[in-house]
Short mmCIF file of C-alpha atoms in Angstrom, two decimals:
data_model
loop_
_atom_site.label_atom_id
_atom_site.label_comp_id
_atom_site.label_asym_id
_atom_site.label_seq_id
_atom_site.Cartn_x
_atom_site.Cartn_y
_atom_site.Cartn_z
CA MET A 1 46.42 102.34 54.70
CA GLY A 2 43.03 103.29 56.26
CA LYS A 3 40.82 101.25 58.52
CA VAL A 4 38.65 98.63 56.79
CA ASP A 5 34.89 98.95 57.17
CA SER A 6 33.80 95.43 58.22
CA THR A 7 30.14 96.17 57.60
CA ARG A 8 30.61 96.87 53.87
CA ILE A 9 30.76 94.01 51.32
CA ALA A 10 33.92 94.33 49.19
CA SER A 11 34.40 93.15 45.62
CA VAL A 12 37.02 90.59 44.59
CA SER A 13 38.98 93.32 42.85
CA GLU A 14 38.99 95.48 45.96
CA ILE A 15 40.23 92.65 48.18
CA THR A 16 42.94 91.78 45.67
CA ARG A 17 44.01 95.41 45.48
CA ARG A 18 44.24 95.60 49.26
CA VAL A 19 46.39 92.48 49.35
CA LYS A 20 48.58 93.97 46.62
CA GLU A 21 49.02 97.18 48.58
CA ALA A 22 49.81 95.28 51.77
CA VAL A 23 52.39 93.06 50.07
CA GLU A 24 54.11 95.79 48.10
CA ASP A 25 54.19 98.13 51.11
CA SER A 26 55.99 95.51 53.20
CA ALA A 27 59.66 96.34 53.71
CA GLN A 28 60.47 92.63 54.01
CA LEU A 29 59.03 91.89 50.54
CA ARG A 30 60.14 95.04 48.73
CA TYR A 31 63.60 93.54 48.14
CA VAL A 32 64.31 89.83 48.38
CA LYS A 33 66.92 87.30 47.19
CA VAL A 34 65.45 83.86 46.47
CA ARG A 35 67.24 80.62 45.68
CA GLY A 36 65.28 77.93 43.85
CA GLU A 37 65.19 75.46 40.96
CA ILE A 38 63.95 76.93 37.68
CA SER A 39 60.95 75.18 36.17
CA ASN A 40 58.43 75.85 33.36
CA LEU A 41 60.72 78.51 31.87
CA THR A 42 59.12 80.42 28.96
CA ARG A 43 60.87 83.15 26.97
CA ARG A 44 58.79 85.73 25.11
CA ARG A 45 59.47 88.91 23.19
CA SER A 46 57.66 92.19 23.80
CA ARG A 47 56.40 94.50 21.09
CA PHE A 48 59.43 96.69 21.82
CA GLY A 49 61.81 93.90 20.84
CA THR A 50 63.05 92.99 24.32
CA ASP A 51 62.91 89.52 25.85
CA TYR A 52 61.16 88.69 29.10
CA LEU A 53 60.82 85.49 31.10
CA TYR A 54 58.07 83.61 32.90
CA PHE A 55 59.19 80.81 35.20
CA VAL A 56 58.73 79.08 38.55
CA LEU A 57 61.24 78.84 41.40
CA LYS A 58 60.77 75.75 43.52
CA ASP A 59 62.34 73.80 46.34
CA GLU A 60 61.43 70.49 47.96
CA LYS A 61 58.35 71.97 49.68
CA THR A 62 56.76 74.67 47.53
CA GLN A 63 57.06 76.86 44.45
CA LEU A 64 56.98 80.57 43.60
CA SER A 65 55.88 82.11 40.31
CA ALA A 66 58.29 84.66 38.87
CA VAL A 67 58.57 87.09 35.98
CA MET A 68 61.49 89.05 34.60
CA PHE A 69 60.80 92.02 32.33
CA GLU A 70 64.11 93.88 32.65
CA GLY A 71 67.71 92.72 32.62
CA VAL A 72 67.13 89.48 30.70
CA GLU A 73 70.00 90.36 28.35
CA ASP A 74 72.29 90.83 31.37
CA ILE A 75 71.82 87.29 32.76
CA PRO A 76 75.35 85.78 32.81
CA PHE A 77 74.17 82.30 31.76
CA GLU A 78 71.48 80.66 29.64
CA PRO A 79 68.77 79.68 32.13
CA ARG A 80 66.91 76.42 31.60
CA ASP A 81 64.62 74.09 33.49
CA GLY A 82 66.47 72.29 36.25
CA ASP A 83 69.03 75.04 36.90
CA VAL A 84 69.27 76.40 40.45
CA ALA A 85 69.47 80.19 40.45
CA VAL A 86 69.48 83.09 42.87
CA CYS A 87 66.99 85.78 41.85
CA GLU A 88 66.81 89.35 43.20
CA GLY A 89 63.62 91.36 43.07
CA MET A 90 60.38 92.18 44.87
CA ILE A 91 57.18 90.35 45.69
CA THR A 92 54.19 91.73 43.79
CA VAL A 93 50.58 90.70 43.26
CA TYR A 94 49.19 90.11 39.78
CA GLU A 95 45.68 91.44 40.26
CA ALA A 96 44.08 89.76 37.22
CA TYR A 97 44.62 86.31 38.81
CA GLY A 98 44.98 87.34 42.44
CA LYS A 99 48.38 85.65 42.49
CA TYR A 100 51.56 86.82 44.16
CA GLN A 101 54.83 86.49 42.29
CA LEU A 102 58.47 87.47 42.29
CA LYS A 103 59.26 90.37 39.99
CA CYS A 104 62.88 89.56 39.22
CA TYR A 105 65.54 92.17 38.32
CA SER A 106 68.64 89.97 38.20
CA MET A 107 69.53 86.28 38.12
CA THR A 108 72.74 84.40 38.85
CA GLU A 109 73.44 80.69 38.44
CA ASP A 110 73.71 78.53 41.56
CA GLY A 111 74.47 75.11 39.99
CA GLU A 112 72.20 72.38 38.62
CA GLY A 113 69.05 71.61 40.50
CA ALA A 114 69.02 68.65 42.82
CA ALA A 115 66.08 67.13 40.95
CA ALA A 116 67.82 67.49 37.59
CA GLN A 117 71.02 65.97 38.99
CA ALA A 118 69.15 63.02 40.44
CA LEU A 119 67.32 62.48 37.15
CA GLU A 120 70.54 62.47 35.14
CA LYS A 121 72.13 59.99 37.55
CA LEU A 122 69.10 57.72 37.25
CA LYS A 123 69.21 57.92 33.45
CA LYS A 124 72.89 57.02 33.45
CA ARG A 125 72.41 54.07 35.78
CA LEU A 126 69.47 52.63 33.86
CA SER A 127 71.33 53.14 30.59
CA GLU A 128 74.33 51.22 31.92
CA GLU A 129 71.98 48.40 32.92
CA GLY A 130 70.73 48.21 29.32
CA LEU A 131 67.14 49.35 29.91
CA PHE A 132 67.31 51.77 26.98
CA THR A 133 68.56 49.25 24.40
CA GLN A 134 65.41 47.13 23.95
CA LYS A 135 63.87 48.34 20.68
CA ARG A 136 61.56 45.66 19.33
CA GLY A 137 59.76 45.99 16.04
CA LEU A 138 56.08 46.93 16.12
CA PRO A 139 53.38 44.68 14.60
CA ARG A 140 52.51 45.81 11.06
CA PHE A 141 48.78 45.14 11.33
CA PRO A 142 47.83 45.02 15.03
CA LYS A 143 44.41 43.52 15.74
CA LYS A 144 44.25 44.89 19.28
CA ILE A 145 46.05 47.76 21.06
CA ALA A 146 46.08 48.42 24.79
CA VAL A 147 46.04 52.13 25.71
CA VAL A 148 47.21 52.98 29.24
CA THR A 149 46.21 56.57 29.99
CA SER A 150 43.62 58.76 31.65
CA PRO A 151 40.15 57.84 30.37
CA THR A 152 39.08 61.50 30.54
CA GLY A 153 42.17 63.07 28.99
CA ALA A 154 42.53 64.52 25.52
CA ALA A 155 45.29 62.01 24.78
CA LEU A 156 42.81 59.11 24.63
CA GLN A 157 40.48 60.98 22.31
CA ASP A 158 43.38 61.86 20.01
CA ILE A 159 44.40 58.19 19.83
CA ILE A 160 40.82 57.04 19.18
CA ASN A 161 40.30 59.65 16.45
CA VAL A 162 43.53 58.83 14.62
CA ILE A 163 43.15 55.05 14.75
CA SER A 164 39.45 55.09 13.77
CA ARG A 165 40.40 57.20 10.76
CA ARG A 166 43.55 55.35 9.71
CA TYR A 167 42.81 51.72 10.62
CA PRO A 168 39.27 51.24 12.00
CA ILE A 169 39.52 47.43 12.08
CA THR A 170 41.84 47.62 15.12
CA THR A 171 40.26 47.10 18.56
CA LEU A 172 41.32 49.40 21.41
CA CYS A 173 41.51 48.15 24.99
CA VAL A 174 41.54 51.20 27.29
CA ILE A 175 43.24 50.62 30.65
CA PRO A 176 42.56 53.64 32.94
CA ALA A 177 45.51 55.11 34.81
CA TYR A 178 46.49 58.29 36.59
CA VAL A 179 49.03 60.27 34.55
CA GLN A 180 49.77 63.01 37.07
CA GLY A 181 50.16 63.30 40.82
CA GLU A 182 51.45 61.13 43.63
CA ASN A 183 49.44 58.04 42.63
CA ALA A 184 50.39 58.22 38.94
CA VAL A 185 53.50 56.01 39.06
CA LEU A 186 51.83 53.01 40.70
CA SER A 187 48.74 53.48 38.54
CA LEU A 188 50.80 53.42 35.33
CA VAL A 189 52.78 50.39 36.55
CA GLU A 190 49.54 48.56 37.27
CA GLY A 191 48.21 49.54 33.84
CA ILE A 192 51.26 48.08 32.06
CA LYS A 193 50.88 44.89 34.12
CA ARG A 194 47.18 44.57 33.27
CA ALA A 195 47.97 44.93 29.58
CA GLN A 196 50.11 41.76 29.75
CA SER A 197 47.04 39.65 30.48
CA THR A 198 45.15 40.90 27.43
CA ASP A 199 45.52 39.67 23.86
CA ALA A 200 46.82 43.09 22.79
CA GLU A 201 49.73 43.08 20.37
CA LEU A 202 50.89 46.63 21.23
CA ILE A 203 50.76 49.02 24.21
CA ILE A 204 50.49 52.80 23.96
CA PHE A 205 50.96 54.67 27.24
CA GLY A 206 51.22 58.37 28.04
CA ARG A 207 49.36 61.62 28.24
CA GLY A 208 49.10 65.00 26.56
CA GLY A 209 51.60 67.79 27.12
CA GLY A 210 52.31 69.35 30.47
CA SER A 211 54.91 70.98 32.67
CA SER A 212 58.01 69.21 33.91
CA GLU A 213 56.24 68.57 37.23
CA ASP A 214 53.27 67.06 35.40
CA LEU A 215 55.59 64.59 33.68
CA ASP A 216 57.57 63.56 36.78
CA CYS A 217 55.76 60.22 37.02
CA PHE A 218 57.22 59.19 33.65
CA ASN A 219 60.74 59.56 35.08
CA SER A 220 60.13 56.82 37.65
CA GLU A 221 62.56 53.89 37.91
CA ILE A 222 59.72 51.54 38.88
CA LEU A 223 57.78 52.44 35.74
CA ALA A 224 60.89 52.11 33.59
CA ARG A 225 61.53 48.57 34.84
CA GLU A 226 57.89 47.59 34.24
CA ILE A 227 58.06 48.92 30.66
CA PHE A 228 61.31 47.02 30.06
CA ALA A 229 59.76 43.80 31.41
CA SER A 230 56.70 44.06 29.15
CA LYS A 231 56.35 41.09 26.81
CA ILE A 232 54.34 43.32 24.48
CA PRO A 233 56.05 46.08 22.42
CA THR A 234 55.42 49.58 23.77
CA ILE A 235 55.07 53.10 22.40
CA SER A 236 55.63 56.04 24.73
CA ALA A 237 53.35 59.01 24.02
CA VAL A 238 54.15 61.38 26.86
CA GLY A 239 53.52 64.47 24.75
CA HIS A 240 56.69 66.41 25.53
CA GLU A 241 58.68 67.23 22.40
CA ILE A 242 61.64 68.99 24.06
CA ASP A 243 63.00 66.49 26.59
CA PHE A 244 62.95 62.71 26.69
CA THR A 245 61.58 61.15 29.87
CA ILE A 246 62.95 57.87 31.19
CA ALA A 247 59.76 56.17 29.99
CA ASP A 248 60.47 57.52 26.47
CA LEU A 249 63.96 56.06 26.56
CA THR A 250 62.80 52.67 27.87
CA ALA A 251 59.90 52.12 25.46
CA ASP A 252 60.41 50.28 22.18
CA MET A 253 59.43 53.46 20.34
CA ARG A 254 58.90 57.06 21.38
CA ALA A 255 56.28 59.38 19.87
CA PRO A 256 56.21 63.14 20.52
CA THR A 257 52.41 63.21 20.93
CA PRO A 258 49.55 60.73 21.44
CA SER A 259 48.35 61.42 17.89
CA ALA A 260 51.81 60.63 16.54
CA ALA A 261 51.84 57.41 18.59
CA ALA A 262 48.56 56.33 17.00
CA GLU A 263 49.98 57.02 13.54
CA LEU A 264 53.05 54.91 14.34
CA ALA A 265 50.89 52.11 15.73
CA VAL A 266 48.68 51.44 12.70
CA PRO A 267 48.96 51.73 8.92
CA ASP A 268 46.77 54.00 6.80
CA ILE A 269 44.00 51.81 5.36
CA THR A 270 43.47 54.22 2.45
CA GLN A 271 47.12 53.90 1.53
CA LEU A 272 46.93 50.11 1.91
CA ARG A 273 43.99 49.99 -0.48
CA GLY A 274 45.97 52.03 -2.99
CA GLU A 275 48.95 49.70 -2.62
CA ILE A 276 46.73 46.64 -3.04
CA ALA A 277 45.20 48.14 -6.19
CA ALA A 278 48.68 48.88 -7.53
CA TYR A 279 49.80 45.33 -6.74
CA GLY A 280 46.68 44.03 -8.50
CA GLU A 281 47.50 46.01 -11.63
CA LYS A 282 51.08 44.74 -11.53
CA ALA A 283 49.84 41.17 -11.08
CA ASN A 284 47.42 41.49 -14.03
CA TYR A 285 50.17 42.88 -16.21
CA ALA A 286 52.54 40.12 -15.12
CA ILE A 287 49.91 37.44 -15.85
CA LYS A 288 49.15 38.87 -19.29
CA ARG A 289 52.82 39.10 -20.09
CA ALA A 290 53.38 35.54 -18.87
CA VAL A 291 50.51 34.29 -21.04
CA THR A 292 51.90 36.13 -24.06
CA ASP A 293 55.41 34.79 -23.46
CA ALA A 294 54.03 31.28 -22.95
CA GLY A 295 52.11 31.54 -26.26
CA ARG A 296 55.27 32.56 -28.07
CA GLU A 297 57.23 29.75 -26.48
CA LEU A 298 54.47 27.27 -27.39
CA ALA A 299 54.56 28.42 -31.00
CA LEU A 300 58.33 27.90 -31.08
CA LEU A 301 57.93 24.45 -29.55
CA GLU A 302 55.29 23.53 -32.12
CA LYS A 303 57.64 24.67 -34.84
CA ASP A 304 60.43 22.60 -33.32
CA VAL A 305 58.11 19.58 -33.11
CA ARG A 306 57.23 19.91 -36.75
CA LEU A 307 60.86 20.46 -37.63
CA TYR A 308 62.35 17.64 -35.57
CA SER A 309 59.54 15.04 -35.60
CA PRO A 310 60.35 11.71 -37.47
CA ARG A 311 57.55 12.26 -39.95
CA GLY A 312 58.71 15.74 -40.75
CA ARG A 313 62.33 14.67 -41.00
CA ILE A 314 61.46 11.67 -43.23
CA SER A 315 59.47 13.96 -45.49
CA GLU A 316 62.37 16.37 -45.58
CA TRP A 317 64.80 13.53 -46.32
CA GLU A 318 62.52 12.24 -49.09
CA GLN A 319 62.51 15.66 -50.68
CA THR A 320 66.27 15.89 -50.33
CA LEU A 321 66.69 12.38 -51.78
CA GLY A 322 64.49 13.20 -54.76
CA ARG A 323 66.39 16.39 -55.34
CA LEU A 324 69.76 14.59 -55.10
CA SER A 325 68.52 11.78 -57.39
CA SER A 326 67.51 14.30 -60.01
CA GLU A 327 70.82 16.07 -59.68
CA ILE A 328 72.74 12.75 -60.00
CA SER A 329 70.72 11.71 -63.06
CA VAL A 330 71.36 15.04 -64.73
CA ARG A 331 75.03 14.94 -63.86
CA ILE A 332 75.44 11.31 -65.06
CA HIS A 333 73.68 12.11 -68.30
CA ALA A 334 75.89 15.15 -68.76
CA LYS A 335 78.98 13.08 -68.00
CA ILE A 336 77.93 10.38 -70.51
CA THR A 337 77.25 12.98 -73.15
CA GLU A 338 80.55 14.65 -72.43
CA ALA A 339 82.35 11.26 -72.51
CA GLU A 340 80.70 10.28 -75.79
CA SER A 341 81.70 13.59 -77.33
CA SER A 342 85.23 13.20 -76.04
CA LEU A 343 85.36 9.62 -77.28
CA ARG A 344 84.22 10.63 -80.72
CA GLY A 345 86.87 13.33 -80.79
CA THR A 346 89.53 10.92 -79.62
CA ALA A 347 88.44 8.33 -82.14
CA GLN A 348 88.63 10.93 -84.85
CA SER A 349 92.07 11.94 -83.68
CA ILE A 350 93.17 8.30 -83.61
CA SER A 351 91.65 7.77 -86.97
CA ASP A 352 93.43 10.81 -88.26
CA LEU A 353 96.73 9.60 -86.85
CA ASN A 354 96.34 5.90 -87.93
CA PRO A 355 98.89 5.06 -90.66
CA LEU A 356 96.32 2.85 -92.33
CA GLY A 357 94.04 5.77 -92.56
CA VAL A 358 96.80 7.77 -94.19
CA LEU A 359 97.43 4.95 -96.63
CA SER A 360 93.78 4.99 -97.64
CA ARG A 361 94.26 8.49 -98.87
CA GLY A 362 96.89 7.30 -101.49
CA TYR A 363 99.97 7.07 -99.39
CA ALA A 364 102.31 4.03 -98.89
CA LEU A 365 104.53 2.96 -96.00
CA ALA A 366 108.03 1.67 -96.69
CA THR A 367 109.91 -0.40 -94.13
CA ALA A 368 113.18 -2.31 -94.19
CA GLY A 369 114.00 -4.80 -91.50
CA GLY A 370 110.84 -3.81 -89.60
CA LYS A 371 112.01 -0.21 -89.48
CA VAL A 372 110.04 2.58 -91.10
CA LEU A 373 112.08 4.31 -93.72
CA ARG A 374 112.07 8.07 -93.51
CA SER A 375 114.82 8.92 -95.99
CA SER A 376 116.28 7.46 -99.17
CA GLY A 377 119.64 7.81 -97.56
CA GLU A 378 118.83 4.91 -95.30
CA LEU A 379 118.87 2.51 -98.29
CA ALA A 380 121.43 1.06 -100.58
CA VAL A 381 121.08 -0.57 -103.98
CA GLY A 382 120.09 -4.18 -103.55
CA ASP A 383 118.22 -3.65 -100.24
CA VAL A 384 114.84 -5.36 -100.02
CA ILE A 385 112.02 -3.16 -98.76
CA GLU A 386 108.39 -3.79 -97.94
CA VAL A 387 105.88 -1.31 -99.26
CA LYS A 388 102.45 -1.31 -97.59
CA PHE A 389 99.30 0.03 -99.19
CA SER A 390 95.87 0.38 -97.71
CA ASP A 391 94.74 -2.85 -99.29
CA GLY A 392 98.01 -4.90 -99.01
CA GLY A 393 101.75 -4.72 -99.66
CA VAL A 394 104.69 -5.71 -101.91
CA LEU A 395 108.33 -6.66 -101.53
CA ALA A 396 110.74 -4.77 -103.78
CA ALA A 397 114.45 -4.68 -104.36
CA VAL A 398 116.27 -1.32 -104.65
CA THR A 399 117.84 -1.03 -108.08
CA GLU A 400 118.56 2.64 -108.04
CA ILE A 401 118.66 5.48 -105.53
CA LYS A 402 117.66 8.83 -106.90
CA GLU A 403 118.65 12.07 -105.36
CA ARG A 404 116.01 14.82 -105.16
#
């Protein structure tokens, strides 16, 4: 590399190119093996159909950007955020951003990252203490909501836009807080505490999306205990759909984004109006039906009153009595007529069978000793007989018995 002319003004591109040449010409940086915790891992596919990775290697002091264009298919494990890996490659400079990075050719697993291990232990301990079991119901129609977030972040605007559209009668109480950096944990804790002294019925806390490092403050034990101690129900809106932070697990409800949190917090007023209109129609129908049913029941009761009232029953009995009287009169008359006819017949029969009646037709009745004589063989010459006629009788002595 030639001598630099200090009197000439160089462009940004020229300086970056010189740095790139210096870095890539260095024997110490041409081949390196780096151990670090993987973070912000992104997998993409090239137009040739091969996968490549963008990620960051970090330790407790600093971080190093890295890319891997070749050998991704040969990685012996599935890399993910939190894994500790050993990467082989070279240090290069990406001129477009003036940023140095590790161009990785191979990657081997070196166990879980210390940060990931510590986080999992903390989650387990807090879970065993019961901090993740408090899931209170949210108010259906909150009058006031406290929002603990950055006052300049997109998350607040998303929440305001959604709530003003869905349920504009709700009042928002914005409590400013840092949501990233070393002061974020205490700022969020103070925000949750301040919300307790308001008349808010619900708390939404969180931020928009970000890297794992950006969301570290929401994995704080101090914040988790403050959320658990809140007397007001909470919604976590950290904006990270892949992993759950400790704050997500501790809150009464977790939303994947601030906009989703706002939708969970309030009902849709347009939908409520539709439901109210539907209920009104149902109520009108029910009232009309009740009136109709009541009218029918009233008509039946009126009929029963007419049917079972004393006046109505007396009138009915009078009609029945008149009808029965007529029927009895007719039947008695018929019976008398029938009896008279029968009597006349009987009298005629008696008359026909009366011996005196027979005698009136020219016959006579002969008796001897009070006994009616039926045959001449019952008599002997000298017997005295009585002969009765219709107008009297004679006594005669038998002088002769003639055979027929």
